PDB file of C-alpha atoms in Angstrom:
ATOM      1  CA  UNK A   1      -4.433  11.158 191.517  1.00 37.00           C
ATOM      2  CA  UNK A   2      -4.560  13.801 188.774  1.00 42.00           C
ATOM      3  CA  UNK A   3      -4.865  12.973 185.112  1.00 38.00           C
ATOM      4  CA  UNK A   4      -1.510  12.137 183.643  1.00 38.00           C
ATOM      5  CA  UNK A   5       0.164  11.207 186.973  1.00 37.00           C
ATOM      6  CA  UNK A   6       1.583   7.761 187.414  1.00 36.00           C
ATOM      7  CA  UNK A   7       1.375   5.711 190.557  1.00 36.00           C
ATOM      8  CA  UNK A   8       4.543   4.425 192.221  1.00 38.00           C
ATOM      9  CA  UNK A   9       2.709   1.946 194.406  1.00 40.00           C
ATOM     10  CA  UNK A  10       4.672  -1.310 194.582  1.00 41.00           C
ATOM     11  CA  UNK A  11       7.823   0.124 193.113  1.00 39.00           C
ATOM     12  CA  UNK A  12      11.197   0.365 194.866  1.00 43.00           C
ATOM     13  CA  UNK A  13      12.313   3.736 196.213  1.00 45.00           C
ATOM     14  CA  UNK A  14      14.334   5.521 193.577  1.00 48.00           C
ATOM     15  CA  UNK A  15      17.254   5.777 195.976  1.00 48.00           C
ATOM     16  CA  UNK A  16      17.498   2.017 196.492  1.00 50.00           C
ATOM     17  CA  UNK A  17      19.887   0.005 194.296  1.00 63.00           C
ATOM     18  CA  UNK A  18      18.775  -3.357 193.108  1.00 69.00           C
ATOM     19  CA  UNK A  19      20.410  -6.607 194.187  1.00 72.00           C
ATOM     20  CA  UNK A  20      20.719  -9.253 191.499  1.00 82.00           C
ATOM     21  CA  UNK A  21      21.137 -12.813 192.630  1.00 83.00           C
ATOM     22  CA  UNK A  22      20.519 -16.272 191.221  1.00 85.00           C
ATOM     23  CA  UNK A  23      18.281 -18.682 193.079  1.00 82.00           C
ATOM     24  CA  UNK A  24      18.716 -22.318 192.037  1.00 81.00           C
ATOM     25  CA  UNK A  25      16.562 -25.137 193.304  1.00 75.00           C
ATOM     26  CA  UNK A  26      16.678 -28.905 192.855  1.00 72.00           C
ATOM     27  CA  UNK A  27      19.744 -29.422 190.639  1.00 72.00           C
ATOM     28  CA  UNK A  28      19.651 -33.196 190.906  1.00 66.00           C
ATOM     29  CA  UNK A  29      22.265 -35.511 189.445  1.00 62.00           C
ATOM     30  CA  UNK A  30      19.795 -38.301 188.934  1.00 62.00           C
ATOM     31  CA  UNK A  31      16.263 -37.490 187.849  1.00 61.00           C
ATOM     32  CA  UNK A  32      13.386 -39.612 189.026  1.00 63.00           C
ATOM     33  CA  UNK A  33      12.650 -42.440 186.546  1.00 68.00           C
ATOM     34  CA  UNK A  34       8.951 -41.506 186.196  1.00 70.00           C
ATOM     35  CA  UNK A  35       9.601 -37.879 185.258  1.00 66.00           C
ATOM     36  CA  UNK A  36       8.441 -36.924 181.792  1.00 63.00           C
ATOM     37  CA  UNK A  37      10.527 -33.801 181.421  1.00 58.00           C
ATOM     38  CA  UNK A  38      14.117 -34.287 182.454  1.00 57.00           C
ATOM     39  CA  UNK A  39      16.731 -31.606 182.020  1.00 63.00           C
ATOM     40  CA  UNK A  40      20.245 -32.927 181.873  1.00 72.00           C
ATOM     41  CA  UNK A  41      22.104 -31.556 184.910  1.00 79.00           C
ATOM     42  CA  UNK A  42      25.189 -30.713 182.821  1.00 82.00           C
ATOM     43  CA  UNK A  43      23.101 -28.674 180.358  1.00 84.00           C
ATOM     44  CA  UNK A  44      21.457 -26.749 183.193  1.00 84.00           C
ATOM     45  CA  UNK A  45      24.761 -26.040 184.889  1.00 88.00           C
ATOM     46  CA  UNK A  46      26.503 -24.937 181.692  1.00 90.00           C
ATOM     47  CA  UNK A  47      23.649 -22.577 180.912  1.00 89.00           C
ATOM     48  CA  UNK A  48      23.902 -21.229 184.455  1.00 89.00           C
ATOM     49  CA  UNK A  49      27.626 -20.704 184.011  1.00 93.00           C
ATOM     50  CA  UNK A  50      26.936 -18.614 180.879  1.00 93.00           C
ATOM     51  CA  UNK A  51      24.385 -16.529 182.797  1.00 91.00           C
ATOM     52  CA  UNK A  52      26.696 -16.006 185.785  1.00 92.00           C
ATOM     53  CA  UNK A  53      29.563 -14.946 183.479  1.00 94.00           C
ATOM     54  CA  UNK A  54      27.253 -12.724 181.389  1.00 92.00           C
ATOM     55  CA  UNK A  55      28.108 -14.529 178.190  1.00 93.00           C
ATOM     56  CA  UNK A  56      26.180 -14.917 174.920  1.00 93.00           C
ATOM     57  CA  UNK A  57      22.525 -13.960 175.341  1.00 93.00           C
ATOM     58  CA  UNK A  58      23.211 -12.834 178.912  1.00 90.00           C
ATOM     59  CA  UNK A  59      25.857 -10.272 177.907  1.00 90.00           C
ATOM     60  CA  UNK A  60      23.561  -7.346 178.633  1.00 91.00           C
ATOM     61  CA  UNK A  61      22.371  -8.715 181.982  1.00 88.00           C
ATOM     62  CA  UNK A  62      23.902  -7.764 185.310  1.00 88.00           C
ATOM     63  CA  UNK A  63      26.127 -10.352 186.938  1.00 89.00           C
ATOM     64  CA  UNK A  64      24.589 -11.837 190.101  1.00 90.00           C
ATOM     65  CA  UNK A  65      26.065 -10.651 193.412  1.00 88.00           C
ATOM     66  CA  UNK A  66      25.672 -14.194 194.769  1.00 89.00           C
ATOM     67  CA  UNK A  67      23.972 -17.543 194.103  1.00 89.00           C
ATOM     68  CA  UNK A  68      21.782 -19.591 196.440  1.00 86.00           C
ATOM     69  CA  UNK A  69      21.451 -23.296 195.756  1.00 84.00           C
ATOM     70  CA  UNK A  70      18.341 -24.419 197.554  1.00 77.00           C
ATOM     71  CA  UNK A  71      18.257 -28.103 198.436  1.00 70.00           C
ATOM     72  CA  UNK A  72      18.957 -31.176 196.371  1.00 68.00           C
ATOM     73  CA  UNK A  73      22.460 -30.016 195.786  1.00 73.00           C
ATOM     74  CA  UNK A  74      23.959 -33.474 195.645  1.00 70.00           C
ATOM     75  CA  UNK A  75      25.181 -32.775 192.143  1.00 75.00           C
ATOM     76  CA  UNK A  76      27.847 -30.489 193.692  1.00 79.00           C
ATOM     77  CA  UNK A  77      29.679 -33.561 194.919  1.00 76.00           C
ATOM     78  CA  UNK A  78      29.327 -35.691 191.790  1.00 78.00           C
ATOM     79  CA  UNK A  79      32.570 -36.120 189.867  1.00 81.00           C
ATOM     80  CA  UNK A  80      30.907 -35.317 186.550  1.00 82.00           C
ATOM     81  CA  UNK A  81      29.745 -31.882 187.699  1.00 86.00           C
ATOM     82  CA  UNK A  82      32.303 -30.737 190.242  1.00 86.00           C
ATOM     83  CA  UNK A  83      34.419 -28.834 187.686  1.00 91.00           C
ATOM     84  CA  UNK A  84      31.382 -26.835 186.492  1.00 90.00           C
ATOM     85  CA  UNK A  85      30.390 -26.064 190.065  1.00 89.00           C
ATOM     86  CA  UNK A  86      33.937 -24.914 190.843  1.00 91.00           C
ATOM     87  CA  UNK A  87      33.869 -22.569 187.888  1.00 94.00           C
ATOM     88  CA  UNK A  88      30.535 -21.173 189.031  1.00 92.00           C
ATOM     89  CA  UNK A  89      31.929 -20.744 192.548  1.00 92.00           C
ATOM     90  CA  UNK A  90      34.975 -18.860 191.177  1.00 93.00           C
ATOM     91  CA  UNK A  91      32.610 -16.450 189.377  1.00 92.00           C
ATOM     92  CA  UNK A  92      30.222 -15.592 192.234  1.00 91.00           C
ATOM     93  CA  UNK A  93      29.852 -16.389 195.969  1.00 90.00           C
ATOM     94  CA  UNK A  94      27.667 -19.472 196.403  1.00 89.00           C
ATOM     95  CA  UNK A  95      25.542 -20.488 199.338  1.00 84.00           C
ATOM     96  CA  UNK A  96      24.156 -24.034 199.719  1.00 81.00           C
ATOM     97  CA  UNK A  97      20.917 -24.666 201.587  1.00 75.00           C
ATOM     98  CA  UNK A  98      20.602 -28.096 203.136  1.00 67.00           C
ATOM     99  CA  UNK A  99      17.801 -30.172 201.601  1.00 64.00           C
ATOM    100  CA  UNK A 100      15.952 -33.396 202.366  1.00 57.00           C
ATOM    101  CA  UNK A 101      17.794 -35.365 199.674  1.00 62.00           C
ATOM    102  CA  UNK A 102      21.151 -34.653 201.236  1.00 60.00           C
ATOM    103  CA  UNK A 103      19.939 -36.308 204.493  1.00 61.00           C
ATOM    104  CA  UNK A 104      19.000 -39.443 202.586  1.00 60.00           C
ATOM    105  CA  UNK A 105      22.133 -39.538 200.432  1.00 60.00           C
ATOM    106  CA  UNK A 106      24.576 -38.960 203.241  1.00 57.00           C
ATOM    107  CA  UNK A 107      22.677 -40.842 205.835  1.00 63.00           C
ATOM    108  CA  UNK A 108      23.254 -38.322 208.535  1.00 64.00           C
ATOM    109  CA  UNK A 109      23.298 -34.614 209.080  1.00 66.00           C
ATOM    110  CA  UNK A 110      26.717 -34.531 210.667  1.00 71.00           C
ATOM    111  CA  UNK A 111      28.378 -35.790 207.483  1.00 70.00           C
ATOM    112  CA  UNK A 112      26.750 -33.052 205.460  1.00 65.00           C
ATOM    113  CA  UNK A 113      27.833 -30.408 207.952  1.00 68.00           C
ATOM    114  CA  UNK A 114      31.384 -31.730 207.795  1.00 73.00           C
ATOM    115  CA  UNK A 115      31.464 -31.579 203.992  1.00 70.00           C
ATOM    116  CA  UNK A 116      30.321 -27.944 203.945  1.00 66.00           C
ATOM    117  CA  UNK A 117      32.274 -27.027 207.047  1.00 68.00           C
ATOM    118  CA  UNK A 118      29.070 -25.999 208.774  1.00 66.00           C
ATOM    119  CA  UNK A 119      29.461 -25.408 212.526  1.00 64.00           C
ATOM    120  CA  UNK A 120      25.720 -25.468 213.146  1.00 60.00           C
ATOM    121  CA  UNK A 121      22.457 -26.080 211.339  1.00 59.00           C
ATOM    122  CA  UNK A 122      21.386 -22.469 211.771  1.00 62.00           C
ATOM    123  CA  UNK A 123      23.334 -20.014 209.719  1.00 62.00           C
ATOM    124  CA  UNK A 124      22.942 -16.597 208.177  1.00 69.00           C
ATOM    125  CA  UNK A 125      24.728 -14.041 206.074  1.00 68.00           C
ATOM    126  CA  UNK A 126      24.243 -10.337 205.411  1.00 73.00           C
ATOM    127  CA  UNK A 127      24.340  -8.383 202.188  1.00 70.00           C
ATOM    128  CA  UNK A 128      24.591  -4.591 202.313  1.00 71.00           C
ATOM    129  CA  UNK A 129      23.713  -2.324 199.449  1.00 67.00           C
ATOM    130  CA  UNK A 130      23.268   1.506 199.516  1.00 68.00           C
ATOM    131  CA  UNK A 131      23.103   1.640 203.280  1.00 73.00           C
ATOM    132  CA  UNK A 132      20.494  -1.081 203.473  1.00 69.00           C
ATOM    133  CA  UNK A 133      21.330  -4.557 204.854  1.00 71.00           C
ATOM    134  CA  UNK A 134      19.388  -7.718 204.067  1.00 68.00           C
ATOM    135  CA  UNK A 135      19.910 -10.697 206.347  1.00 69.00           C
ATOM    136  CA  UNK A 136      19.332 -14.184 204.959  1.00 67.00           C
ATOM    137  CA  UNK A 137      18.659 -16.830 207.630  1.00 65.00           C
ATOM    138  CA  UNK A 138      18.568 -20.610 207.119  1.00 62.00           C
ATOM    139  CA  UNK A 139      16.906 -22.743 209.742  1.00 58.00           C
ATOM    140  CA  UNK A 140      17.152 -26.385 208.940  1.00 55.00           C
ATOM    141  CA  UNK A 141      17.372 -29.897 210.345  1.00 48.00           C
TER     142      UNK A 141
END
């Protein structure tokens, strides 16, 4: 490399658009009693809603193309949080990944699949951007 040149190693190709998405993990309705640092679920969800809607300090940020909730998503079905989740779902497509807590809470996998209208425990979706397609695959249970 000549003096003054910059390396592009590790950077995205200039022709590739970026994909902005929000990855959320372990939004639990009831924290474990022995946890020292407990975020209130409502506070976390309301902050997330501001981010998804690009409000306040997020006004200069790009809106996410979609949101992935990764496990421990039992708060979605709690009465106190369902309105916030519905508002988030109206703003961006949401995908819920089955987690170990849901098995315990619901007692069986079939009930969870019924609630989310899942036909099978393997599922996938594709997102295309600038001629490139990314496939997300979830293998669970």
